Coordinates of C-alpha atoms in Angstrom, one line a residue:
Chain A
M1 CA 34.3 41.1 12.9
M2 CA 37.3 42.7 14.6
S3 CA 37.8 41.4 18.2
F4 CA 39.9 41.7 21.3
Y5 CA 40.6 38.0 20.8
E6 CA 43.6 38.7 18.4
T7 CA 45.2 41.1 21.0
L8 CA 44.5 38.6 23.8
T9 CA 46.3 35.7 21.8
A10 CA 49.3 38.0 21.5
L11 CA 49.1 39.1 25.1
E12 CA 49.0 35.5 26.3
K13 CA 52.4 35.0 24.9
Y14 CA 54.2 37.6 27.3
P15 CA 56.9 36.2 29.5
Y16 CA 54.8 37.2 32.7
E17 CA 57.0 35.3 35.3
D18 CA 59.9 37.3 34.0
L19 CA 58.2 40.5 33.7
W20 CA 56.9 40.5 37.2
K21 CA 60.5 40.2 38.3
Q22 CA 62.1 42.9 36.0
Y23 CA 59.9 45.8 37.2
T24 CA 61.5 47.9 40.0
E25 CA 60.5 50.8 42.1
V26 CA 61.8 53.2 39.4
D27 CA 59.2 51.9 37.0
I28 CA 56.4 52.4 39.6
K29 CA 57.7 56.0 40.4
R30 CA 57.8 56.7 36.6
A31 CA 54.4 55.3 36.1
L32 CA 53.0 57.4 38.9
Q33 CA 54.4 60.6 37.4
K34 CA 52.5 60.0 34.0
E35 CA 49.2 61.5 33.2
R36 CA 48.5 58.6 30.5
M37 CA 49.8 55.2 31.2
D38 CA 50.7 52.6 28.7
E39 CA 50.6 48.9 28.7
G40 CA 54.0 48.7 30.3
D41 CA 52.9 50.9 33.1
L42 CA 49.9 48.6 33.6
L43 CA 52.1 45.7 34.0
A44 CA 54.4 47.5 36.4
L45 CA 51.5 48.6 38.7
L46 CA 50.3 45.0 38.8
S47 CA 53.8 43.7 39.4
P48 CA 55.1 42.8 42.9
A49 CA 57.3 45.9 42.7
A50 CA 54.2 48.0 43.2
G51 CA 53.3 46.3 46.6
P52 CA 55.1 48.8 48.6
Y53 CA 53.6 51.9 46.7
L54 CA 50.0 51.1 47.4
E55 CA 49.6 54.4 49.5
E56 CA 51.1 56.5 46.7
M57 CA 48.9 54.9 44.1
A58 CA 46.0 55.3 46.3
G59 CA 46.6 59.1 46.7
K60 CA 46.7 59.5 42.8
A61 CA 43.9 57.2 42.3
Q62 CA 41.7 59.4 44.7
R63 CA 42.6 62.6 43.1
I64 CA 41.7 61.3 39.6
T65 CA 38.6 59.8 40.7
R66 CA 37.4 63.1 42.6
S67 CA 38.3 65.2 39.7
N68 CA 36.5 62.9 37.2
F69 CA 33.5 61.9 39.2
G70 CA 33.3 64.1 42.3
Q71 CA 32.1 62.7 45.6
A72 CA 29.4 60.8 43.8
I73 CA 28.8 57.0 44.1
Q74 CA 26.2 55.6 41.9
L75 CA 23.9 52.9 43.6
F76 CA 22.1 50.0 42.1
T77 CA 20.8 46.6 42.9
P78 CA 20.6 43.3 41.2
M79 CA 17.3 41.6 40.5
Y80 CA 17.6 37.8 39.8
L81 CA 14.8 36.8 37.4
A82 CA 15.5 33.2 37.0
D83 CA 18.0 30.6 38.0
F84 CA 17.4 28.0 35.2
C85 CA 20.8 27.1 33.7
V86 CA 22.2 24.7 31.2
N87 CA 25.8 25.0 31.9
H88 CA 28.1 23.1 34.1
C89 CA 30.6 25.6 35.6
T90 CA 32.6 24.4 38.6
Y91 CA 32.2 27.4 40.7
C92 CA 28.5 28.4 40.5
S93 CA 25.4 27.4 42.5
F94 CA 23.5 27.8 39.4
S95 CA 25.2 25.1 37.6
S96 CA 23.0 22.4 35.8
I97 CA 24.5 19.6 38.0
Y98 CA 23.0 20.8 41.3
D99 CA 19.4 19.6 41.8
F100 CA 17.2 22.3 43.6
P101 CA 13.9 23.6 42.5
R102 CA 14.4 26.2 40.0
K103 CA 12.4 29.3 39.6
K104 CA 11.6 32.0 37.1
L105 CA 9.7 35.1 38.2
S106 CA 6.2 35.7 36.7
M107 CA 5.4 39.3 35.5
E108 CA 3.3 39.8 38.6
E109 CA 6.5 38.7 40.7
V110 CA 8.6 41.0 38.7
K111 CA 6.3 43.9 39.4
R112 CA 6.3 43.1 43.2
E113 CA 10.1 42.9 43.2
A114 CA 10.2 46.3 41.4
E115 CA 7.9 47.8 43.8
T116 CA 10.0 46.6 46.8
I117 CA 13.2 47.9 45.4
V118 CA 12.0 51.2 44.1
A119 CA 10.6 52.0 47.6
T120 CA 14.2 52.1 48.6
G121 CA 14.9 55.1 46.4
L122 CA 16.9 53.0 43.7
R123 CA 16.2 53.9 40.2
H124 CA 18.9 51.8 38.5
I125 CA 18.7 48.0 38.3
L126 CA 20.8 45.1 37.1
I127 CA 18.5 42.2 35.9
L128 CA 20.3 38.7 36.0
T129 CA 19.3 35.2 34.9
G130 CA 21.1 31.7 34.8
E131 CA 22.1 30.9 31.1
S132 CA 19.1 29.0 29.5
R133 CA 17.9 30.2 26.2
R134 CA 14.9 27.8 26.5
E135 CA 13.7 29.0 30.1
N136 CA 14.9 32.8 29.8
P137 CA 14.8 33.5 26.1
V138 CA 15.1 37.1 24.8
S139 CA 11.5 37.4 24.7
Y140 CA 11.2 36.7 28.4
I141 CA 13.8 39.4 29.2
K142 CA 11.8 41.8 27.0
E143 CA 8.7 41.0 28.8
C144 CA 10.3 41.8 32.1
V145 CA 12.0 44.9 31.0
E146 CA 8.4 46.1 29.9
V147 CA 7.4 45.8 33.5
L148 CA 10.6 47.2 35.0
R149 CA 10.8 50.4 32.8
Q150 CA 7.8 51.7 34.6
Y151 CA 9.8 51.7 37.8
F152 CA 13.4 52.2 36.9
T153 CA 15.2 54.9 34.9
S154 CA 18.2 52.7 34.1
I155 CA 18.0 48.8 33.3
S156 CA 21.2 46.8 32.8
I157 CA 21.2 42.9 31.9
E158 CA 23.8 40.3 33.1
I159 CA 22.5 37.4 31.1
N160 CA 24.0 34.7 28.6
P161 CA 25.8 36.3 25.6
L162 CA 23.6 37.3 22.8
T163 CA 24.1 38.2 19.2
T164 CA 24.3 41.9 18.1
A165 CA 20.7 41.8 16.7
E166 CA 19.3 40.4 20.0
Y167 CA 21.1 43.0 22.0
K168 CA 19.7 45.8 19.9
E169 CA 16.4 44.2 20.4
L170 CA 16.7 44.7 24.2
L171 CA 18.2 48.1 23.7
L172 CA 15.1 49.1 21.9
A173 CA 13.1 47.4 24.6
G174 CA 14.6 49.9 27.2
V175 CA 17.8 48.1 28.4
D176 CA 20.5 50.6 28.4
G177 CA 23.6 48.6 30.0
L178 CA 25.3 45.4 29.7
T179 CA 27.4 43.5 32.3
L180 CA 29.1 40.3 31.2
Y181 CA 32.1 38.8 33.2
Q182 CA 34.6 36.9 31.1
E183 CA 35.0 34.9 34.5
V184 CA 38.5 33.8 33.4
Y185 CA 40.6 35.3 30.7
H186 CA 43.2 32.4 30.7
Q187 CA 42.0 30.2 28.0
D188 CA 43.1 26.7 29.4
T189 CA 41.8 27.5 32.9
Y190 CA 38.4 28.7 31.2
K191 CA 38.0 25.3 29.4
A192 CA 38.8 23.5 32.7
L193 CA 36.2 25.4 34.7
H194 CA 33.4 25.4 32.2
V195 CA 32.8 21.8 31.8
K196 CA 29.6 21.5 29.6
G197 CA 27.2 23.8 28.0
P198 CA 27.2 26.9 25.7
K199 CA 29.3 28.8 28.0
R200 CA 32.2 26.5 27.2
N201 CA 32.5 28.6 24.0
Y202 CA 35.4 31.1 25.2
R203 CA 35.3 33.3 22.1
N204 CA 31.5 33.7 22.0
R205 CA 31.7 35.1 25.5
L206 CA 34.9 37.3 25.0
D207 CA 33.3 39.0 21.9
A208 CA 29.9 39.6 23.6
P209 CA 30.7 42.8 25.3
E210 CA 31.9 44.2 21.8
R211 CA 28.7 43.2 20.4
G212 CA 26.9 45.0 23.1
C213 CA 28.9 48.2 22.2
Q214 CA 28.2 47.7 18.5
A215 CA 24.4 47.3 19.5
G216 CA 24.6 50.7 21.2
F217 CA 24.3 50.2 24.9
R218 CA 25.2 53.2 26.8
S219 CA 27.5 51.4 29.3
V220 CA 29.2 47.9 29.1
N221 CA 30.8 46.6 32.4
I222 CA 33.2 43.7 32.2
G223 CA 35.3 41.7 34.7
A224 CA 37.4 38.7 35.5
L225 CA 36.1 36.7 38.7
L226 CA 39.3 37.0 40.6
G227 CA 40.6 33.9 42.3
M228 CA 40.2 31.5 39.3
H229 CA 43.8 32.0 37.9
D230 CA 46.8 34.3 38.5
W231 CA 45.2 37.5 39.6
R232 CA 48.1 39.8 38.0
K233 CA 47.4 38.3 34.8
E234 CA 43.7 38.2 35.0
A235 CA 43.7 42.0 35.9
F236 CA 46.0 42.7 33.2
M237 CA 43.8 41.1 30.5
T238 CA 40.8 42.8 31.9
A239 CA 42.2 46.2 31.8
M240 CA 43.6 45.6 28.4
H241 CA 40.1 44.4 27.3
A242 CA 38.6 47.5 28.7
R243 CA 41.0 49.9 27.0
Y244 CA 40.4 48.0 23.8
L245 CA 36.5 48.7 24.0
Q246 CA 37.1 52.1 25.2
N247 CA 39.3 53.0 22.2
S248 CA 37.1 51.1 19.6
Y249 CA 33.7 52.5 21.1
P250 CA 34.4 55.9 22.6
E251 CA 30.7 56.6 22.8
C252 CA 30.2 53.6 25.3
E253 CA 31.0 54.0 28.9
I254 CA 33.2 51.1 29.8
S255 CA 33.4 49.9 33.5
L256 CA 35.3 47.4 35.2
S257 CA 34.3 45.2 38.1
P258 CA 36.7 43.3 40.4
P259 CA 34.6 40.6 41.9
R260 CA 36.4 38.0 44.2
F261 CA 35.4 34.4 44.3
R262 CA 32.8 33.7 46.9
P263 CA 31.5 30.6 48.7
Y264 CA 28.6 28.9 46.7
L265 CA 26.6 25.6 46.7
G266 CA 29.6 23.4 45.6
E267 CA 33.1 22.7 46.9
F268 CA 35.4 24.2 44.3
N269 CA 38.4 25.8 45.8
P270 CA 40.0 28.5 43.6
E271 CA 43.8 28.1 42.9
S272 CA 44.7 31.7 43.4
D273 CA 44.1 33.4 46.8
V274 CA 43.4 37.1 46.1
T275 CA 44.2 38.9 49.4
D276 CA 42.8 42.3 50.4
R277 CA 46.1 43.9 49.5
A278 CA 45.9 42.4 46.0
L279 CA 42.4 43.5 45.5
V280 CA 43.5 47.0 46.5
Q281 CA 46.4 46.8 43.9
I282 CA 44.1 45.8 41.2
I283 CA 41.5 48.5 41.9
L284 CA 44.3 51.1 42.0
A285 CA 46.0 49.8 38.8
Y286 CA 42.5 49.9 37.0
R287 CA 41.8 53.5 38.0
L288 CA 45.3 54.8 37.1
F289 CA 45.3 53.0 33.7
L290 CA 41.7 54.1 32.9
P291 CA 41.0 57.5 34.6
R292 CA 37.5 57.8 33.3
S293 CA 36.3 54.0 33.5
G294 CA 33.6 53.4 36.1
I295 CA 34.6 50.9 38.8
T296 CA 32.0 48.8 40.3
L297 CA 32.1 47.2 43.8
S298 CA 29.8 44.4 44.7
T299 CA 28.5 43.0 48.0
R300 CA 30.9 40.0 47.6
E301 CA 33.3 42.1 49.8
P302 CA 32.7 42.5 53.5
A303 CA 31.2 45.8 54.7
V304 CA 34.2 47.0 56.6
L305 CA 36.5 46.5 53.5
R306 CA 33.9 48.2 51.2
D307 CA 34.0 51.2 53.5
H308 CA 37.5 51.6 52.7
L309 CA 37.6 50.8 49.1
I310 CA 35.0 53.5 48.3
H311 CA 37.9 56.0 48.6
L312 CA 40.2 54.4 46.1
G313 CA 38.5 54.7 42.7
I314 CA 35.2 53.1 43.2
T315 CA 32.3 54.9 41.3
K316 CA 29.5 52.4 41.5
M317 CA 28.3 50.0 44.4
S318 CA 25.5 47.6 44.9
A319 CA 23.1 48.0 48.0
G320 CA 20.3 46.1 49.6
V321 CA 21.4 43.0 47.6
S322 CA 19.9 39.5 47.2
T323 CA 21.4 36.8 44.9
E324 CA 18.3 34.8 45.1
V325 CA 15.4 34.8 42.5
G326 CA 12.7 36.9 44.0
G327 CA 14.9 37.6 46.9
H328 CA 13.8 41.2 47.4
T329 CA 10.2 40.0 48.4
N330 CA 10.6 36.4 49.4
E331 CA 13.1 34.3 51.2
G332 CA 14.3 30.7 50.9
G333 CA 15.5 30.6 47.2
T334 CA 19.1 29.4 46.4
P335 CA 21.6 32.1 46.2
Q336 CA 23.9 32.2 43.2
F337 CA 26.7 32.9 45.9
E338 CA 27.0 34.2 49.5
I339 CA 27.1 38.0 49.8
S340 CA 29.4 39.6 52.4
D341 CA 27.6 42.9 52.8
G342 CA 23.9 42.6 53.6
R343 CA 23.2 46.3 54.6
S344 CA 20.2 47.8 53.3
V345 CA 20.0 50.9 50.9
Q346 CA 19.5 53.2 53.8
E347 CA 22.4 51.8 55.8
I348 CA 24.8 52.1 52.5
T349 CA 23.5 55.6 52.2
D350 CA 24.2 56.7 55.8
M351 CA 27.7 55.3 55.4
L352 CA 28.4 57.1 52.2
Y353 CA 27.1 60.5 53.6
A354 CA 29.5 59.8 57.0
N355 CA 32.4 59.4 54.4
H356 CA 31.5 62.7 52.7
L357 CA 30.4 60.8 49.6
Q358 CA 26.9 61.4 47.8
P359 CA 24.9 58.4 46.9
V360 CA 23.4 58.7 43.4
F361 CA 20.1 56.8 43.1
K362 CA 19.4 58.1 39.6
D363 CA 21.9 58.9 36.8
W364 CA 20.2 58.3 33.7
D365 CA 16.7 58.2 32.0
I366 CA 15.7 55.4 29.7
L367 CA 15.3 57.3 26.3
T368 CA 13.8 54.6 24.2
M369 CA 10.3 55.5 25.4
P370 CA 7.4 53.5 24.2
A371 CA 4.9 55.4 22.0
S372 CA 2.5 55.7 24.7
L373 CA 4.8 57.6 27.0
S374 CA 6.7 59.7 24.4
I375 CA 6.1 63.3 24.2
Chain B
M1 CA 27.3 99.8 38.1
F2 CA 24.4 98.4 36.2
D3 CA 26.1 95.8 33.7
P4 CA 23.4 93.2 32.9
L5 CA 24.0 90.1 31.1
V6 CA 21.0 89.5 28.7
I7 CA 20.3 86.0 27.5
G8 CA 17.1 85.4 25.7
D9 CA 14.7 87.6 27.6
T10 CA 16.3 87.1 30.9
V11 CA 18.4 89.9 32.5
L12 CA 21.1 88.6 34.9
S13 CA 23.4 90.5 37.2
S14 CA 25.8 87.8 38.1
R15 CA 28.1 86.4 35.4
L16 CA 28.9 83.3 37.3
F17 CA 27.1 80.2 36.3
I18 CA 27.5 77.1 38.6
G19 CA 26.9 73.4 38.4
T20 CA 25.3 70.9 40.9
G21 CA 27.5 67.8 40.2
K22 CA 30.2 66.3 42.3
Y23 CA 29.2 67.6 45.8
S24 CA 29.5 65.4 48.9
R25 CA 25.7 66.2 49.5
N26 CA 23.1 68.1 47.7
T27 CA 22.4 70.1 50.9
L28 CA 25.6 72.1 50.1
I29 CA 24.0 73.5 46.8
P30 CA 21.9 76.3 48.5
E31 CA 24.8 77.4 50.5
V32 CA 27.1 77.5 47.5
I33 CA 24.5 79.4 45.6
A34 CA 24.4 82.0 48.3
C35 CA 28.2 82.4 48.6
S36 CA 28.6 82.7 44.7
G37 CA 26.0 85.0 44.0
S38 CA 25.1 82.9 41.0
E39 CA 21.6 83.2 39.4
V40 CA 22.1 80.4 36.8
I41 CA 22.6 76.8 37.8
T42 CA 23.0 74.0 35.4
V43 CA 21.5 70.6 36.4
A44 CA 21.8 67.2 34.5
L45 CA 18.3 66.1 33.6
R46 CA 19.7 62.4 34.1
R47 CA 20.0 63.2 37.9
V48 CA 16.7 64.7 38.3
D49 CA 14.2 62.4 40.0
P50 CA 10.9 63.9 40.8
A51 CA 10.0 60.9 42.8
G52 CA 13.2 60.9 44.7
G53 CA 12.1 62.5 48.1
T54 CA 15.0 64.3 49.6
E55 CA 17.4 62.7 47.3
N56 CA 16.0 64.8 44.5
I57 CA 18.3 67.3 43.5
M58 CA 15.5 69.9 42.5
N59 CA 14.6 70.2 46.2
H60 CA 18.0 71.9 46.7
I61 CA 17.8 74.6 44.2
P62 CA 16.1 77.9 45.4
E63 CA 13.1 79.1 43.5
H64 CA 14.9 82.5 42.4
M65 CA 17.5 80.5 40.3
K66 CA 17.4 80.4 36.7
L67 CA 17.6 76.7 35.8
L68 CA 19.9 75.5 32.9
P69 CA 19.1 71.8 32.5
N70 CA 21.8 70.2 30.4
T71 CA 21.6 67.1 28.2
S72 CA 24.6 65.3 29.8
G73 CA 24.7 61.8 28.6
A74 CA 23.5 62.5 25.2
R75 CA 25.7 60.9 22.5
T76 CA 23.6 62.2 19.4
A77 CA 21.6 65.2 18.4
E78 CA 18.5 63.1 18.7
E79 CA 19.2 62.1 22.3
A80 CA 19.9 65.6 23.2
V81 CA 16.7 66.8 21.7
R82 CA 14.7 64.2 23.6
I83 CA 16.4 65.0 26.9
A84 CA 15.6 68.8 26.3
R85 CA 12.0 68.1 25.6
L86 CA 11.8 65.8 28.7
A87 CA 13.3 68.7 30.8
R88 CA 10.8 71.1 29.5
A89 CA 7.9 68.6 30.0
A90 CA 9.2 67.9 33.6
G91 CA 8.7 71.9 34.3
L92 CA 12.3 72.8 34.3
G93 CA 11.8 75.7 31.8
N94 CA 12.9 76.4 28.2
W95 CA 16.7 77.0 28.7
V96 CA 18.8 74.0 27.7
K97 CA 22.5 73.5 27.7
I98 CA 23.3 71.3 24.8
E99 CA 26.0 68.6 25.8
V100 CA 26.5 66.0 23.2
I101 CA 29.5 63.9 24.0
N102 CA 30.6 60.9 22.0
D103 CA 34.0 60.5 23.6
Q104 CA 33.8 59.0 27.1
K105 CA 37.6 59.1 27.6
Y106 CA 38.0 62.8 27.5
L107 CA 34.4 64.1 27.3
L108 CA 35.0 66.5 24.6
P109 CA 31.9 67.7 22.7
D110 CA 30.8 66.6 19.3
N111 CA 30.3 69.9 17.5
L112 CA 28.6 68.6 14.5
E113 CA 25.8 67.0 16.6
T114 CA 25.7 70.0 18.9
I115 CA 24.7 72.1 15.8
R116 CA 22.0 69.8 14.7
A117 CA 20.6 69.7 18.2
T118 CA 20.7 73.4 18.6
E119 CA 19.0 73.8 15.3
I120 CA 16.2 71.7 16.2
L121 CA 15.6 73.1 19.8
A122 CA 16.0 76.7 18.8
A123 CA 13.2 76.1 16.2
E124 CA 11.1 74.7 18.9
G125 CA 11.4 77.8 21.1
F126 CA 14.0 76.7 23.5
V127 CA 16.8 79.3 24.6
V128 CA 19.8 77.0 23.6
L129 CA 23.2 77.3 25.1
P130 CA 25.5 74.9 23.4
Y131 CA 28.7 73.6 25.1
M132 CA 31.4 73.3 22.4
S133 CA 35.0 72.9 21.4
P134 CA 36.1 76.5 20.4
D135 CA 36.1 76.7 16.7
L136 CA 35.1 79.8 14.9
S137 CA 33.1 78.3 12.1
V138 CA 31.2 76.2 14.4
A139 CA 30.5 79.0 16.6
L140 CA 29.1 81.0 13.7
R141 CA 27.1 78.2 12.6
L142 CA 25.5 78.0 16.1
R143 CA 24.8 81.5 16.1
D144 CA 23.1 81.2 12.7
V145 CA 21.0 78.4 13.7
G146 CA 19.6 80.2 16.8
A147 CA 21.9 79.6 19.7
A148 CA 21.3 82.2 22.6
A149 CA 24.9 82.0 23.5
V150 CA 28.0 79.7 22.9
M151 CA 29.7 77.9 25.7
P152 CA 33.3 77.0 24.5
L153 CA 35.5 74.8 26.9
G154 CA 38.6 76.3 28.5
S155 CA 40.2 72.8 28.9
P156 CA 38.4 69.4 29.3
I157 CA 35.6 68.8 31.8
G158 CA 36.9 68.3 35.3
T159 CA 40.5 69.0 34.7
N160 CA 40.9 72.2 36.5
R161 CA 43.6 73.1 33.9
G162 CA 42.4 76.6 33.2
L163 CA 42.2 78.4 29.8
R164 CA 44.3 76.1 27.5
T165 CA 42.0 77.1 24.5
K166 CA 42.9 80.8 25.3
E167 CA 43.9 81.9 21.7
L168 CA 40.7 80.2 20.3
L169 CA 38.5 81.8 23.0
R170 CA 39.9 85.1 22.1
I171 CA 38.9 84.8 18.3
L172 CA 35.3 83.7 19.4
I173 CA 35.0 86.7 21.7
E174 CA 36.0 89.0 19.0
E175 CA 34.2 87.4 16.0
V176 CA 31.0 85.9 17.3
N177 CA 28.3 88.5 18.0
L178 CA 26.8 86.3 21.0
P179 CA 27.5 85.9 24.7
I180 CA 30.5 83.7 25.0
I181 CA 30.3 81.8 28.2
V182 CA 33.5 79.8 29.1
D183 CA 32.6 76.4 30.3
A184 CA 34.7 73.6 31.6
G185 CA 38.3 73.6 32.7
I186 CA 38.4 76.7 35.0
G187 CA 40.2 75.6 38.1
R188 CA 41.1 78.9 39.8
P189 CA 39.6 82.2 40.5
S190 CA 42.5 83.9 38.8
E191 CA 41.5 81.9 35.5
A192 CA 37.9 83.1 35.8
A193 CA 39.1 86.7 36.1
E194 CA 41.4 86.2 33.1
A195 CA 38.3 84.8 31.1
M196 CA 36.3 87.9 32.1
E197 CA 39.1 90.4 31.4
M198 CA 39.4 88.9 27.8
G199 CA 35.7 89.9 27.3
A200 CA 33.8 86.7 28.2
A201 CA 30.1 87.2 28.9
A202 CA 30.4 84.8 31.8
V203 CA 31.9 81.7 33.1
L204 CA 30.4 78.3 34.0
L205 CA 32.2 76.1 36.5
N206 CA 31.5 73.2 38.9
T207 CA 34.5 71.0 39.7
A208 CA 36.6 73.7 41.0
I209 CA 34.0 74.7 43.7
A210 CA 32.6 71.1 44.4
T211 CA 36.2 69.6 44.9
A212 CA 37.6 72.4 46.8
R213 CA 38.5 71.6 50.5
D214 CA 36.0 74.5 51.4
P215 CA 33.4 74.8 48.6
L216 CA 31.7 77.8 50.2
G217 CA 35.0 79.7 50.5
M218 CA 35.9 78.8 46.9
A219 CA 32.4 79.8 45.7
E220 CA 32.9 83.3 47.3
A221 CA 36.4 83.5 45.7
F222 CA 34.9 82.8 42.3
R223 CA 32.2 85.5 42.9
E224 CA 34.9 88.1 43.6
A225 CA 37.2 87.0 40.7
V226 CA 34.3 87.1 38.1
S227 CA 33.4 90.6 39.3
A228 CA 36.9 91.9 39.2
G229 CA 37.5 90.5 35.9
R230 CA 34.5 92.0 34.3
K231 CA 35.2 95.4 35.9
A232 CA 38.7 95.2 34.4
Y233 CA 37.3 94.4 31.1
L234 CA 34.8 97.3 31.2
A235 CA 37.5 99.7 32.5
G236 CA 39.7 98.8 29.4
L237 CA 43.0 97.3 30.1
G238 CA 46.1 99.2 29.4
P239 CA 48.1 98.2 26.3
V240 CA 51.0 95.7 26.8
E241 CA 54.2 97.0 25.4
E242 CA 57.1 95.1 24.3
S243 CA 59.6 97.5 25.8
A244 CA 59.5 100.2 28.5
A245 CA 57.7 103.4 27.3
A246 CA 59.4 106.7 28.4
S247 CA 57.0 108.8 30.4
S248 CA 58.7 111.9 28.8
P249 CA 58.5 111.4 25.0
L250 CA 61.9 111.6 23.3
T251 CA 60.2 113.7 20.4
G252 CA 58.1 116.0 22.4
F253 CA 60.2 119.0 21.6
L254 CA 58.7 118.7 18.0
G255 CA 55.5 120.3 19.5

């Protein structure tokens, strides 16, 4: 199978420390005048030389976004189905080393969560699980999707990497989108952070978004968990991965997420501090390099920052979020990480309207209708 | 002057079709409709949510408008057909704008899949208006399989670049015996007027109005431009000469 891995291996050999120093303001100005940016322009936009040009980058990013996406911001919310996990990852509350009562929603509970969420007006949902093929097998996800498709017009998954055949199975069940974060592109850091479990298999995870494209998902969302390694390099790899997928699978909508590390159950501290300025630089570089890609903003960021970031290239955002299993109807579970923006769907809606943006609750209809519903 | 545009069994007096996407709020749509004078509005079925309360876009489209549901999001003919059938089943009528796009980077239409979808839906009684890359043989094929009009792009969606495909549009207008509705890319009223002067039957646009500083003012400007362009086309534009033509002919003495 073709893979981004070969490209990534070559990209890892770049002399980044030298490159970051080589770029000057001339390179930034040249990049900003271009309509289509290349790999060198992306490096320039992520370099320290671009630091003083955030305002110019923001102006162009906003124009591109409004032209391609208008004033619309698509809303969705995550639904955690299960927190069983067989991996030991040093930065996640669901890690197998933590001892807390694990949960998995019954179909009745899935239905109740769906009813609660759909009452807010949202029609798009992202379902998540910890990584355990024994506790949350593909058959369990399918069962949940059968329930959820009665309520939602678009269902995306964020679960452990699957085979192409398994992705196809879920596609036929009604899943239309895949979110899968590489977490860390830098291979040595990846090995260090993923101590034990199948997630330690770097290549299996890296190739999974491509398998999703091959299976036929309408949208595939990727990202690096910012803060685990040098953010400039991680953002570069993420954008190059997105461009590879976009060029290889033009029919699939490729989106990017820029999640920053958030507090969780353990005490791991990331080595790279991603400041607000750095986050803005990353989002702008993504937008300018990939003008038509979606960019998703999660509730990991605080409300006041989210209210500003929506003008810089964001096209999707989560609202009314809980990172606990069953958290939309119950309280007291273990959150995967702490959220920063706890506003309700209505509050996010009001905020968007106040900013002259339109919240979009529905932007797709699942087309794989079961025979009983087809016309 | 009575100058109707007839598509299927519908008689239209406005030749400006508009869209519903990219606005800062759906409540602007009825105001834009009023200012534009438009009678046809395209709406992406993917955005229609019958259970969506005030957020349902359909709540903002006045009764008198002719709905043109589009298959935005379809990547294959089969998906476009399914979306069209869903739209009709949802009560949105039997007009459909076929959009089959396999290229998420430039959003250029897939002409072959578009022909396939048009053939299936026209046979099912839909009034089919396919969005297409301007190509003469494709346009003729679309006509032959039952399209009610063809909708070639002026330039890629959302770019506001104007009539970059002008030469190809001209050939379609001259050679295809169907209404040619220039769709996508028109950014300025002058470009809409130019398309109409060339003989386009109508223009469809969205981004140019939705992303203007004053969408209502821009809608009005487009109404006037489309009307002026159409009048100029009907009046017959004077020939363009390479050099100045003497008003007193040099050979007039020959009688």
